[in-house]
PDB file of C-alpha atoms in Angstrom:
ATOM      1  CA  UNK A 246      52.694  93.173  70.412  1.00  0.00           C
ATOM      2  CA  UNK A 247      53.727  95.009  73.913  1.00  0.00           C
ATOM      3  CA  UNK A 248      54.716  92.871  77.394  1.00  0.00           C
ATOM      4  CA  UNK A 249      51.204  93.740  79.950  1.00  0.00           C
ATOM      5  CA  UNK A 250      51.553  93.935  83.267  1.00  0.00           C
ATOM      6  CA  UNK A 251      48.318  93.422  84.873  1.00  0.00           C
ATOM      7  CA  UNK A 252      46.148  95.751  86.845  1.00  0.00           C
ATOM      8  CA  UNK A 253      44.315  93.697  89.065  1.00  0.00           C
ATOM      9  CA  UNK A 254      45.585  91.795  91.954  1.00  0.00           C
ATOM     10  CA  UNK A 255      44.013  88.457  91.265  1.00  0.00           C
ATOM     11  CA  UNK A 256      46.248  88.946  87.492  1.00  0.00           C
ATOM     12  CA  UNK A 257      49.082  89.911  88.733  1.00  0.00           C
ATOM     13  CA  UNK A 258      49.036  87.003  90.981  1.00  0.00           C
ATOM     14  CA  UNK A 259      48.851  84.484  88.828  1.00  0.00           C
ATOM     15  CA  UNK A 260      51.000  86.611  86.431  1.00  0.00           C
ATOM     16  CA  UNK A 261      53.730  85.993  88.991  1.00  0.00           C
ATOM     17  CA  UNK A 262      53.067  82.433  88.736  1.00  0.00           C
ATOM     18  CA  UNK A 263      53.427  81.930  85.657  1.00  0.00           C
ATOM     19  CA  UNK A 264      56.531  83.566  85.808  1.00  0.00           C
ATOM     20  CA  UNK A 265      58.048  81.525  88.006  1.00  0.00           C
ATOM     21  CA  UNK A 266      56.774  78.715  85.755  1.00  0.00           C
ATOM     22  CA  UNK A 267      59.124  80.452  83.196  1.00  0.00           C
ATOM     23  CA  UNK A 268      61.710  81.457  85.749  1.00  0.00           C
ATOM     24  CA  UNK A 269      62.039  77.358  86.178  1.00  0.00           C
ATOM     25  CA  UNK A 270      61.623  76.286  83.218  1.00  0.00           C
ATOM     26  CA  UNK A 271      64.895  78.432  82.350  1.00  0.00           C
ATOM     27  CA  UNK A 272      66.926  77.104  85.315  1.00  0.00           C
ATOM     28  CA  UNK A 273      66.200  73.231  84.564  1.00  0.00           C
ATOM     29  CA  UNK A 274      66.621  73.884  80.518  1.00  0.00           C
ATOM     30  CA  UNK A 275      69.907  75.862  80.638  1.00  0.00           C
ATOM     31  CA  UNK A 276      71.158  74.254  83.696  1.00  0.00           C
ATOM     32  CA  UNK A 277      70.146  70.748  84.056  1.00  0.00           C
ATOM     33  CA  UNK A 278      72.673  69.327  86.124  1.00  0.00           C
ATOM     34  CA  UNK A 279      72.278  71.916  88.892  1.00  0.00           C
ATOM     35  CA  UNK A 280      68.516  71.198  88.431  1.00  0.00           C
ATOM     36  CA  UNK A 281      68.957  67.026  89.472  1.00  0.00           C
ATOM     37  CA  UNK A 282      71.492  67.799  91.578  1.00  0.00           C
ATOM     38  CA  UNK A 283      68.539  69.925  93.332  1.00  0.00           C
ATOM     39  CA  UNK A 284      66.087  67.052  93.470  1.00  0.00           C
ATOM     40  CA  UNK A 285      69.089  65.174  94.233  1.00  0.00           C
ATOM     41  CA  UNK A 286      68.718  63.084  91.089  1.00  0.00           C
ATOM     42  CA  UNK A 287      71.820  61.349  89.516  1.00  0.00           C
ATOM     43  CA  UNK A 288      72.443  60.863  85.590  1.00  0.00           C
ATOM     44  CA  UNK A 289      74.080  57.197  85.393  1.00  0.00           C
ATOM     45  CA  UNK A 290      78.208  57.025  83.470  1.00  0.00           C
ATOM     46  CA  UNK A 291      78.003  57.282  80.004  1.00  0.00           C
ATOM     47  CA  UNK A 292      74.049  57.974  79.434  1.00  0.00           C
ATOM     48  CA  UNK A 293      73.697  61.876  79.275  1.00  0.00           C
ATOM     49  CA  UNK A 294      70.257  61.307  77.809  1.00  0.00           C
ATOM     50  CA  UNK A 295      68.870  62.273  81.265  1.00  0.00           C
ATOM     51  CA  UNK A 296      70.305  65.886  80.671  1.00  0.00           C
ATOM     52  CA  UNK A 297      68.186  66.228  77.195  1.00  0.00           C
ATOM     53  CA  UNK A 298      65.154  64.790  79.500  1.00  0.00           C
ATOM     54  CA  UNK A 299      65.396  67.751  81.902  1.00  0.00           C
ATOM     55  CA  UNK A 300      65.781  69.998  79.333  1.00  0.00           C
ATOM     56  CA  UNK A 301      62.826  69.088  77.844  1.00  0.00           C
ATOM     57  CA  UNK A 302      60.827  69.478  80.861  1.00  0.00           C
ATOM     58  CA  UNK A 303      62.520  72.503  81.568  1.00  0.00           C
ATOM     59  CA  UNK A 304      61.389  73.793  78.397  1.00  0.00           C
ATOM     60  CA  UNK A 305      57.879  72.823  78.224  1.00  0.00           C
ATOM     61  CA  UNK A 306      58.034  75.090  81.643  1.00  0.00           C
ATOM     62  CA  UNK A 307      59.815  77.383  79.977  1.00  0.00           C
ATOM     63  CA  UNK A 308      57.219  77.462  76.929  1.00  0.00           C
ATOM     64  CA  UNK A 309      53.551  77.327  79.333  1.00  0.00           C
ATOM     65  CA  UNK A 310      55.136  80.317  81.231  1.00  0.00           C
ATOM     66  CA  UNK A 311      55.440  82.835  78.691  1.00  0.00           C
ATOM     67  CA  UNK A 312      52.419  81.819  76.867  1.00  0.00           C
ATOM     68  CA  UNK A 313      50.209  82.213  79.664  1.00  0.00           C
ATOM     69  CA  UNK A 314      52.376  85.352  80.187  1.00  0.00           C
ATOM     70  CA  UNK A 315      51.270  86.649  76.461  1.00  0.00           C
ATOM     71  CA  UNK A 316      48.309  85.752  76.254  1.00  0.00           C
ATOM     72  CA  UNK A 317      47.174  86.725  79.934  1.00  0.00           C
ATOM     73  CA  UNK A 318      43.767  85.297  79.326  1.00  0.00           C
ATOM     74  CA  UNK A 319      41.845  83.360  82.221  1.00  0.00           C
ATOM     75  CA  UNK A 320      41.455  79.405  80.947  1.00  0.00           C
ATOM     76  CA  UNK A 321      45.004  79.640  80.455  1.00  0.00           C
ATOM     77  CA  UNK A 322      45.891  80.963  83.807  1.00  0.00           C
ATOM     78  CA  UNK A 323      43.152  77.891  84.231  1.00  0.00           C
ATOM     79  CA  UNK A 324      45.306  75.195  82.424  1.00  0.00           C
ATOM     80  CA  UNK A 325      48.212  76.148  84.814  1.00  0.00           C
ATOM     81  CA  UNK A 326      47.001  75.920  87.787  1.00  0.00           C
ATOM     82  CA  UNK A 327      45.340  73.059  87.668  1.00  0.00           C
ATOM     83  CA  UNK A 328      48.768  71.437  85.826  1.00  0.00           C
ATOM     84  CA  UNK A 329      50.016  72.637  88.755  1.00  0.00           C
ATOM     85  CA  UNK A 330      47.551  70.923  91.203  1.00  0.00           C
ATOM     86  CA  UNK A 331      47.642  67.288  89.822  1.00  0.00           C
ATOM     87  CA  UNK A 332      51.279  67.866  89.883  1.00  0.00           C
ATOM     88  CA  UNK A 333      50.972  68.359  93.434  1.00  0.00           C
ATOM     89  CA  UNK A 334      48.618  65.605  93.826  1.00  0.00           C
ATOM     90  CA  UNK A 335      51.092  63.019  92.571  1.00  0.00           C
ATOM     91  CA  UNK A 336      54.007  64.661  94.920  1.00  0.00           C
ATOM     92  CA  UNK A 337      51.427  63.829  97.910  1.00  0.00           C
ATOM     93  CA  UNK A 338      51.109  60.110  96.317  1.00  0.00           C
ATOM     94  CA  UNK A 339      55.071  60.156  96.112  1.00  0.00           C
ATOM     95  CA  UNK A 340      55.188  61.235  99.488  1.00  0.00           C
ATOM     96  CA  UNK A 341      52.835  58.686 100.809  1.00  0.00           C
ATOM     97  CA  UNK A 342      53.502  55.364  98.866  1.00  0.00           C
ATOM     98  CA  UNK A 343      57.452  56.070  98.002  1.00  0.00           C
ATOM     99  CA  UNK A 344      58.683  57.901 101.682  1.00  0.00           C
ATOM    100  CA  UNK A 345      61.692  59.918  99.827  1.00  0.00           C
ATOM    101  CA  UNK A 346      63.528  62.972 100.950  1.00  0.00           C
ATOM    102  CA  UNK A 347      59.988  64.549 103.289  1.00  0.00           C
ATOM    103  CA  UNK A 348      62.147  67.523 104.000  1.00  0.00           C
ATOM    104  CA  UNK A 349      62.888  68.276  99.819  1.00  0.00           C
ATOM    105  CA  UNK A 350      59.487  67.245  99.114  1.00  0.00           C
ATOM    106  CA  UNK A 351      57.510  68.530 101.355  1.00  0.00           C
ATOM    107  CA  UNK A 352      59.239  72.153 100.169  1.00  0.00           C
ATOM    108  CA  UNK A 353      58.572  71.205  96.386  1.00  0.00           C
ATOM    109  CA  UNK A 354      54.826  70.519  97.539  1.00  0.00           C
ATOM    110  CA  UNK A 355      54.228  74.046  98.986  1.00  0.00           C
ATOM    111  CA  UNK A 356      55.460  75.961  96.446  1.00  0.00           C
ATOM    112  CA  UNK A 357      53.214  73.602  93.912  1.00  0.00           C
ATOM    113  CA  UNK A 358      50.087  74.289  96.235  1.00  0.00           C
ATOM    114  CA  UNK A 359      50.965  78.082  95.754  1.00  0.00           C
ATOM    115  CA  UNK A 360      51.679  77.849  92.015  1.00  0.00           C
ATOM    116  CA  UNK A 361      48.556  76.132  91.255  1.00  0.00           C
ATOM    117  CA  UNK A 362      46.207  77.843  93.964  1.00  0.00           C
ATOM    118  CA  UNK A 363      47.185  81.272  92.612  1.00  0.00           C
ATOM    119  CA  UNK A 364      45.990  81.377  89.540  1.00  0.00           C
ATOM    120  CA  UNK A 365      42.979  78.745  89.922  1.00  0.00           C
ATOM    121  CA  UNK A 366      42.147  81.160  92.264  1.00  0.00           C
ATOM    122  CA  UNK A 367      42.402  84.126  89.130  1.00  0.00           C
ATOM    123  CA  UNK A 368      40.519  82.031  86.782  1.00  0.00           C
ATOM    124  CA  UNK A 369      37.845  81.022  88.358  1.00  0.00           C
ATOM    125  CA  UNK A 370      36.924  84.755  89.977  1.00  0.00           C
ATOM    126  CA  UNK A 371      37.762  84.120  93.494  1.00  0.00           C
ATOM    127  CA  UNK A 372      40.558  87.513  93.756  1.00  0.00           C
TER     128      UNK A 372
END
């Protein structure tokens, strides 16, 4: 099986979204401390299980991104885009309800919206 790089512009956008998702997962899986620090989260003393949760979430992102890259199917890209769209909606709810760090949440909302839009636009046939 050889690595397929798309020639169509819309599929390239979706591919880049999947590749960035895999990169996020790789970082979260192998450097959960840096990920937690960026997200302004903290692990309590004597509770290293939080690192396992971060690594597990990173593994999910890594696996989802790699599967989207390897299979390169519009329905997989739709699932990736829909997942990020729901995550962005959850972030909007959190920003309205919890009033957390506005700058970091806004930055991550923009990233999630872009990561949702690229595969959704390709999967739905707009680009």
